[in-house]
Amino acid sequence: MEAGMSEEKSALVAELVRVLEMVRQLEAHMAGQQQQQAGGEQRCRALVRTMRDSIDRAVHMAMSSCAGGQPESPPSGGDGSPRSAGSDQAGDFRGRGNAAGQCKKRKTLPKWSTQVRVSAVQDVTPLDDGLSWRKYGQKDILGAKYPRAYFRCTHRHSQSCNASKQVQRTDGNPLLFDVVYHGSHTCAQAQQHGAAAHPGGSNQGARPAAASGPGEHSQSQAQTTASPGFEAAAGPALPFSLPSNGPAAGADDAGGSRLPGGGARATASHFVSPATPECLARDVPHPRDAELASTTNSPMPMEEMDFMFPLDAADFLENPASYF
DNA sequence: GGAATTTGACCACC
DNA sequence: GGTGGTCAAATTCC
């Protein structure tokens, strides 16, 4: 058994080294020419894609090791959803009325977290994983500066997809979002996007946002596997309503800021990530966004935002365990 | 009319 | 008892 472990570790290290190398190349690219050469963008995309694949493999291996070789935990699943942790459905179902046995807190579901970075404070929606998420709640967390938003798969009822996730802005860095996934997607859409959710941005198949409302999907990413496609950047719906909590939140909501009800609908950032399937079409910035933009961060070029890496590669290499 | 978000309340766990 | 997670009604937008 040890042998197997060592072998796996070696492979893991090799994979991580590759990723690191690619990250460096990517950085060099971005630092240099990205703005002028169209080819640079393609190059970056290719690198990102490769990186994702490597990370996927690495994560899988790492998780296998951590889990004692259990095949189920690895977030990488076939569905590409944020990492479908293979096991998932453990019968979750909580619910108000579930008196009997299921507790509301899904402790039995596999869970993994990720950190997603956006380019500007107004980009309240981290990545979009190409899946449909529906927000079902938001809550202020004790000690946290920002509220936590709760999402679950839009197809939860129709397809019994139990995936859910929690998105919360980190206190220290408004540009960073902690995304915690619970369970994996079992819905049909997940299967499709899973395969297609390349960060490389090929799945922009994006639908016109027909049914997807303002915020179903939201962010994504998978830390551990980074594969689903982290395209960070644009987001349709805000995970939270950037209330007055926001540090920079301008307080004035003039207009109709967000009223109860579909209020948040029109807030998205104007970035269109190539990979954000559904979220794209979301339109424009809420007046407040613009305001925030000017006060907070400077907008970053699309190319840069597109591939925000969910995690710090260097840090990941140094402390891989901390990411699992 | 359908779909989605917001928000308050309820329930379970620590 | 406090906090976190989820439900469901109300409201709004497409």
Short mmCIF file of C-alpha atoms (C1' of nucleotides) in Angstrom, two decimals:
data_model
loop_
_atom_site.label_atom_id
_atom_site.label_comp_id
_atom_site.label_asym_id
_atom_site.label_seq_id
_atom_site.Cartn_x
_atom_site.Cartn_y
_atom_site.Cartn_z
CA MET A 1 0.00 0.00 0.00
CA GLU A 2 2.69 2.38 0.66
CA ALA A 3 3.99 1.83 -2.74
CA GLY A 4 0.76 2.80 -4.24
CA MET A 5 0.64 5.88 -2.18
CA SER A 6 4.09 6.98 -3.12
CA GLU A 7 3.37 6.46 -6.68
CA GLU A 8 0.29 8.48 -6.42
CA LYS A 9 2.07 11.22 -4.62
CA SER A 10 4.72 11.36 -7.23
CA ALA A 11 2.14 11.66 -9.90
CA LEU A 12 0.42 14.32 -7.92
CA VAL A 13 3.55 16.31 -7.50
CA ALA A 14 4.34 15.99 -11.15
CA GLU A 15 0.91 17.19 -12.03
CA LEU A 16 1.17 20.12 -9.71
CA VAL A 17 4.53 21.06 -11.05
CA ARG A 18 3.08 21.14 -14.49
CA VAL A 19 0.35 23.40 -13.33
CA LEU A 20 2.76 25.71 -11.68
CA GLU A 21 4.76 25.91 -14.82
CA MET A 22 1.71 26.74 -16.81
CA VAL A 23 0.68 29.35 -14.35
CA ARG A 24 3.99 31.00 -14.80
CA GLN A 25 3.66 30.96 -18.49
CA LEU A 26 0.26 32.38 -18.22
CA GLU A 27 1.43 35.13 -15.98
CA ALA A 28 4.16 35.97 -18.38
CA HIS A 29 1.70 36.13 -21.15
CA MET A 30 -0.68 38.28 -19.34
CA ALA A 31 1.99 40.58 -18.17
CA GLY A 32 3.31 40.96 -21.57
CA GLN A 33 1.34 41.03 -24.59
CA GLN A 34 -2.03 39.98 -23.81
CA GLN A 35 -3.52 43.19 -24.76
CA GLN A 36 -2.07 43.50 -28.10
CA GLN A 37 -2.06 40.12 -29.52
CA ALA A 38 -5.11 38.30 -30.24
CA GLY A 39 -3.08 35.19 -30.33
CA GLY A 40 -2.08 35.81 -26.79
CA GLU A 41 -5.56 35.27 -25.64
CA GLN A 42 -5.80 31.99 -27.37
CA ARG A 43 -2.59 30.94 -25.88
CA CYS A 44 -3.85 31.82 -22.46
CA ARG A 45 -7.02 29.91 -22.98
CA ALA A 46 -5.13 26.88 -24.05
CA LEU A 47 -2.98 27.09 -21.00
CA VAL A 48 -5.89 27.47 -18.73
CA ARG A 49 -7.56 24.49 -20.21
CA THR A 50 -4.53 22.39 -19.80
CA MET A 51 -4.11 23.60 -16.31
CA ARG A 52 -7.57 22.65 -15.47
CA ASP A 53 -7.10 19.18 -16.71
CA SER A 54 -3.98 18.81 -14.70
CA ILE A 55 -5.57 20.17 -11.62
CA ASP A 56 -8.43 17.87 -12.10
CA ARG A 57 -6.17 14.92 -12.16
CA ALA A 58 -4.14 16.20 -9.28
CA VAL A 59 -7.12 16.84 -7.17
CA HIS A 60 -8.50 13.52 -7.92
CA MET A 61 -5.32 11.90 -6.85
CA ALA A 62 -4.98 14.03 -3.79
CA MET A 63 -8.45 13.35 -2.71
CA SER A 64 -8.08 9.72 -3.29
CA SER A 65 -5.12 9.76 -1.04
CA CYS A 66 -6.81 11.77 1.60
CA ALA A 67 -9.85 9.68 1.51
CA GLY A 68 -7.93 6.57 1.76
CA GLY A 69 -8.45 5.82 -1.78
CA GLN A 70 -12.10 6.07 -1.76
CA PRO A 71 -13.32 6.76 -5.16
CA GLU A 72 -16.13 8.79 -4.18
CA SER A 73 -14.92 11.90 -2.77
CA PRO A 74 -13.10 13.40 -5.58
CA PRO A 75 -14.91 16.29 -6.67
CA SER A 76 -14.19 15.73 -10.10
CA GLY A 77 -16.89 13.88 -11.52
CA GLY A 78 -18.04 13.43 -14.79
CA ASP A 79 -20.51 15.99 -14.68
CA GLY A 80 -18.21 18.75 -14.45
CA SER A 81 -20.28 20.41 -12.04
CA PRO A 82 -18.28 22.07 -9.58
CA ARG A 83 -17.04 18.92 -8.93
CA SER A 84 -19.40 16.58 -8.41
CA ALA A 85 -18.40 14.87 -5.52
CA GLY A 86 -19.30 11.58 -6.39
CA SER A 87 -21.26 10.58 -3.57
CA ASP A 88 -23.59 13.13 -2.93
CA GLN A 89 -26.98 12.27 -2.74
CA ALA A 90 -26.94 10.83 0.45
CA GLY A 91 -30.35 11.36 1.04
CA ASP A 92 -30.25 14.79 2.00
CA PHE A 93 -33.43 16.35 2.18
CA ARG A 94 -33.98 18.34 4.95
CA GLY A 95 -36.66 20.48 4.87
CA ARG A 96 -38.93 21.95 7.11
CA GLY A 97 -41.20 19.24 7.38
CA ASN A 98 -38.86 16.47 7.58
CA ALA A 99 -39.36 15.73 10.96
CA ALA A 100 -38.19 12.41 11.12
CA GLY A 101 -34.80 11.81 10.46
CA GLN A 102 -33.16 14.09 8.18
CA CYS A 103 -31.70 17.02 9.65
CA LYS A 104 -31.62 20.22 7.88
CA LYS A 105 -27.99 20.47 7.85
CA ARG A 106 -26.65 18.36 5.22
CA LYS A 107 -23.78 16.90 6.96
CA THR A 108 -23.85 13.75 5.06
CA LEU A 109 -23.37 15.30 1.72
CA PRO A 110 -19.91 15.64 0.41
CA LYS A 111 -18.72 19.11 0.66
CA TRP A 112 -15.82 21.08 -0.66
CA SER A 113 -15.00 24.67 -0.71
CA THR A 114 -13.39 27.06 -3.03
CA GLN A 115 -12.30 30.58 -3.17
CA VAL A 116 -13.17 32.60 -6.14
CA ARG A 117 -11.89 35.92 -6.99
CA VAL A 118 -13.58 38.58 -8.97
CA SER A 119 -11.92 41.53 -10.44
CA ALA A 120 -13.93 44.20 -8.90
CA VAL A 121 -16.02 44.62 -5.91
CA GLN A 122 -19.05 45.10 -7.92
CA ASP A 123 -18.66 41.74 -9.42
CA VAL A 124 -20.55 40.15 -6.80
CA THR A 125 -20.89 37.02 -8.61
CA PRO A 126 -17.94 34.94 -8.76
CA LEU A 127 -17.79 32.31 -11.24
CA ASP A 128 -20.38 30.68 -13.14
CA ASP A 129 -20.05 27.01 -13.40
CA GLY A 130 -22.42 26.63 -16.20
CA LEU A 131 -25.05 25.18 -14.04
CA SER A 132 -28.30 26.55 -12.98
CA TRP A 133 -28.46 27.67 -9.45
CA ARG A 134 -31.35 29.17 -7.74
CA LYS A 135 -30.94 31.30 -4.73
CA TYR A 136 -33.12 30.26 -1.89
CA GLY A 137 -31.81 32.28 0.94
CA GLN A 138 -29.36 34.71 2.31
CA LYS A 139 -28.27 35.21 5.80
CA ASP A 140 -26.01 37.37 7.83
CA ILE A 141 -23.40 35.32 9.48
CA LEU A 142 -22.21 36.18 12.88
CA GLY A 143 -18.87 37.81 12.74
CA ALA A 144 -18.89 38.04 9.02
CA LYS A 145 -19.01 41.29 7.27
CA TYR A 146 -20.97 40.03 4.34
CA PRO A 147 -24.03 37.88 4.20
CA ARG A 148 -23.94 34.33 2.96
CA ALA A 149 -26.07 33.40 0.02
CA TYR A 150 -27.55 29.96 -0.40
CA PHE A 151 -28.11 28.39 -3.77
CA ARG A 152 -29.39 25.08 -4.91
CA CYS A 153 -29.84 23.49 -8.25
CA THR A 154 -32.69 24.86 -10.24
CA HIS A 155 -33.66 21.34 -11.14
CA ARG A 156 -33.80 20.23 -7.64
CA HIS A 157 -37.38 19.23 -7.72
CA SER A 158 -37.78 18.28 -11.28
CA GLN A 159 -34.71 16.13 -11.40
CA SER A 160 -33.97 15.53 -7.80
CA CYS A 161 -30.67 17.22 -8.08
CA ASN A 162 -29.43 17.85 -4.60
CA ALA A 163 -26.51 20.06 -5.30
CA SER A 164 -26.31 23.25 -3.39
CA LYS A 165 -23.74 25.82 -2.59
CA GLN A 166 -23.07 28.71 -0.31
CA VAL A 167 -21.36 31.83 -1.43
CA GLN A 168 -19.90 34.36 0.84
CA ARG A 169 -17.55 37.20 0.42
CA THR A 170 -14.50 37.01 2.57
CA ASP A 171 -14.13 39.65 5.14
CA GLY A 172 -10.63 40.46 4.39
CA ASN A 173 -10.83 40.69 0.69
CA PRO A 174 -14.01 41.81 -0.97
CA LEU A 175 -12.78 40.40 -4.17
CA LEU A 176 -12.65 36.95 -2.80
CA PHE A 177 -15.62 34.70 -2.42
CA ASP A 178 -15.75 31.54 -0.47
CA VAL A 179 -17.87 29.05 -2.25
CA VAL A 180 -18.86 25.89 -0.52
CA TYR A 181 -20.52 23.14 -2.48
CA HIS A 182 -22.66 20.45 -1.02
CA GLY A 183 -23.42 17.43 -3.03
CA SER A 184 -23.02 17.12 -6.70
CA HIS A 185 -25.31 17.77 -9.59
CA THR A 186 -27.23 14.88 -10.88
CA CYS A 187 -29.42 16.83 -13.20
CA ALA A 188 -29.21 16.48 -16.91
CA GLN A 189 -27.94 19.93 -17.42
CA ALA A 190 -25.06 19.23 -15.18
CA GLN A 191 -24.07 16.32 -17.28
CA GLN A 192 -24.02 18.42 -20.33
CA HIS A 193 -22.24 21.30 -18.89
CA GLY A 194 -20.01 19.10 -17.07
CA ALA A 195 -18.45 18.00 -20.17
CA ALA A 196 -18.63 21.27 -21.75
CA ALA A 197 -17.90 23.51 -18.98
CA HIS A 198 -14.53 24.35 -20.09
CA PRO A 199 -13.05 27.30 -18.88
CA GLY A 200 -11.53 27.70 -22.09
CA GLY A 201 -14.66 29.09 -22.92
CA SER A 202 -16.11 27.00 -25.27
CA ASN A 203 -19.29 26.55 -23.89
CA GLN A 204 -20.66 29.73 -24.39
CA GLY A 205 -23.48 28.21 -25.80
CA ALA A 206 -25.11 30.24 -23.53
CA ARG A 207 -28.59 30.50 -23.83
CA PRO A 208 -30.22 33.71 -24.00
CA ALA A 209 -31.14 33.61 -20.57
CA ALA A 210 -34.46 32.60 -21.31
CA ALA A 211 -35.47 30.75 -18.42
CA SER A 212 -32.68 31.49 -16.36
CA GLY A 213 -33.40 34.30 -14.42
CA PRO A 214 -31.25 36.63 -12.97
CA GLY A 215 -29.49 34.72 -10.75
CA GLU A 216 -29.57 31.28 -10.99
CA HIS A 217 -26.26 30.42 -11.65
CA SER A 218 -23.87 32.05 -9.92
CA GLN A 219 -20.53 31.31 -9.19
CA SER A 220 -18.61 28.36 -9.35
CA GLN A 221 -15.51 26.97 -9.18
CA ALA A 222 -14.07 24.27 -7.82
CA GLN A 223 -11.30 24.51 -5.89
CA THR A 224 -10.33 21.28 -5.73
CA THR A 225 -10.66 20.56 -9.08
CA ALA A 226 -10.99 23.50 -10.70
CA SER A 227 -12.54 22.11 -13.44
CA PRO A 228 -15.94 22.80 -13.90
CA GLY A 229 -14.95 25.74 -15.39
CA PHE A 230 -14.07 28.50 -13.58
CA GLU A 231 -14.51 31.33 -15.47
CA ALA A 232 -14.82 33.87 -13.12
CA ALA A 233 -16.03 36.95 -13.92
CA ALA A 234 -19.26 37.70 -14.90
CA GLY A 235 -22.13 36.93 -13.13
CA PRO A 236 -25.61 37.39 -13.51
CA ALA A 237 -26.95 37.49 -10.25
CA LEU A 238 -25.49 38.66 -7.20
CA PRO A 239 -25.08 36.28 -4.52
CA PHE A 240 -26.10 38.87 -2.18
CA SER A 241 -27.67 42.09 -2.48
CA LEU A 242 -24.79 44.12 -1.63
CA PRO A 243 -26.67 45.89 0.94
CA SER A 244 -25.26 48.36 3.14
CA ASN A 245 -22.98 45.80 4.35
CA GLY A 246 -20.77 46.31 1.57
CA PRO A 247 -17.94 48.34 2.44
CA ALA A 248 -18.10 50.25 -0.56
CA ALA A 249 -21.60 49.85 -1.15
CA GLY A 250 -22.83 53.07 -1.88
CA ALA A 251 -25.64 53.47 0.00
CA ASP A 252 -27.88 55.07 -2.12
CA ASP A 253 -29.96 52.89 -3.91
CA ALA A 254 -31.69 55.26 -5.68
CA GLY A 255 -34.09 53.96 -7.81
CA GLY A 256 -35.30 50.79 -7.19
CA SER A 257 -32.50 49.09 -5.92
CA ARG A 258 -33.55 45.83 -4.90
CA LEU A 259 -36.94 45.42 -3.78
CA PRO A 260 -38.10 42.30 -2.50
CA GLY A 261 -38.95 40.15 -5.22
CA GLY A 262 -37.10 40.05 -8.31
CA GLY A 263 -35.13 42.90 -7.35
CA ALA A 264 -31.78 41.64 -7.96
CA ARG A 265 -32.45 40.86 -11.39
CA ALA A 266 -30.66 43.38 -13.21
CA THR A 267 -27.52 43.56 -11.54
CA ALA A 268 -24.93 41.85 -13.27
CA SER A 269 -21.67 42.91 -14.22
CA HIS A 270 -21.23 43.68 -17.74
CA PHE A 271 -18.57 41.25 -18.36
CA VAL A 272 -19.34 38.40 -20.47
CA SER A 273 -17.35 35.44 -19.78
CA PRO A 274 -16.86 33.10 -22.58
CA ALA A 275 -17.62 30.37 -20.40
CA THR A 276 -20.50 31.59 -18.65
CA PRO A 277 -23.10 29.78 -20.31
CA GLU A 278 -26.12 31.02 -19.00
CA CYS A 279 -25.22 33.93 -17.37
CA LEU A 280 -24.15 35.88 -20.06
CA ALA A 281 -26.80 37.70 -21.28
CA ARG A 282 -27.43 39.40 -18.27
CA ASP A 283 -27.39 42.85 -18.63
CA VAL A 284 -26.09 45.66 -17.46
CA PRO A 285 -24.91 47.04 -14.60
CA HIS A 286 -26.92 48.33 -11.99
CA PRO A 287 -26.40 51.95 -11.49
CA ARG A 288 -24.83 51.16 -8.29
CA ASP A 289 -22.40 48.90 -9.90
CA ALA A 290 -21.06 51.62 -11.93
CA GLU A 291 -20.70 53.65 -8.92
CA LEU A 292 -18.87 50.99 -7.13
CA ALA A 293 -16.66 50.46 -9.98
CA SER A 294 -15.41 53.86 -9.77
CA THR A 295 -14.80 53.76 -6.14
CA THR A 296 -13.46 50.37 -5.71
CA ASN A 297 -11.49 48.57 -8.20
CA SER A 298 -10.62 49.30 -11.58
CA PRO A 299 -12.13 47.07 -14.04
CA MET A 300 -9.87 44.50 -15.30
CA PRO A 301 -9.61 43.52 -18.87
CA MET A 302 -11.71 40.70 -19.88
CA GLU A 303 -8.87 38.45 -20.54
CA GLU A 304 -7.73 38.75 -17.08
CA MET A 305 -10.97 38.20 -15.51
CA ASP A 306 -11.88 35.31 -17.49
CA PHE A 307 -9.55 33.05 -15.92
CA MET A 308 -9.34 34.07 -12.44
CA PHE A 309 -7.90 31.15 -10.78
CA PRO A 310 -9.84 30.00 -7.89
CA LEU A 311 -6.91 29.33 -5.90
CA ASP A 312 -3.48 30.54 -5.62
CA ALA A 313 -1.41 28.08 -7.50
CA ALA A 314 1.70 28.68 -5.55
CA ASP A 315 -0.08 28.40 -2.30
CA PHE A 316 -1.81 25.33 -3.48
CA LEU A 317 1.47 23.72 -4.28
CA GLU A 318 2.80 24.55 -0.91
CA ASN A 319 -0.15 23.48 1.05
CA PRO A 320 -2.27 21.27 -1.05
CA ALA A 321 -3.81 19.73 1.92
CA SER A 322 -5.30 22.93 3.05
CA TYR A 323 -7.40 22.99 0.00
CA PHE A 324 -9.13 19.78 0.61
"C1'" DG B 1 -48.21 33.59 -16.64
"C1'" DG B 2 -43.94 31.77 -15.40
"C1'" DA B 3 -39.77 32.07 -13.07
"C1'" DA B 4 -36.64 34.07 -9.83
"C1'" DT B 5 -35.12 36.79 -5.71
"C1'" DT B 6 -35.91 38.79 -1.23
"C1'" DT B 7 -36.98 38.36 3.40
"C1'" DG B 8 -38.92 36.73 7.66
"C1'" DA B 9 -39.76 32.67 10.25
"C1'" DC B 10 -39.01 28.05 11.60
"C1'" DC B 11 -36.20 24.18 12.86
"C1'" DA B 12 -32.07 21.56 14.15
"C1'" DC B 13 -27.44 21.39 15.77
"C1'" DC B 14 -23.68 22.87 18.88
"C1'" DG C 1 -29.59 29.93 23.94
"C1'" DG C 2 -27.32 31.17 19.82
"C1'" DT C 3 -26.30 30.44 15.12
"C1'" DG C 4 -26.77 28.48 10.75
"C1'" DG C 5 -29.62 26.42 7.01
"C1'" DT C 6 -33.97 25.99 4.64
"C1'" DC C 7 -38.79 26.91 3.65
"C1'" DA C 8 -42.42 29.58 1.92
"C1'" DA C 9 -45.02 33.87 1.02
"C1'" DA C 10 -44.71 38.16 -1.27
"C1'" DT C 11 -43.10 40.81 -4.94
"C1'" DT C 12 -41.01 41.82 -9.27
"C1'" DC C 13 -39.33 41.14 -13.91
"C1'" DC C 14 -39.39 39.03 -18.56
#
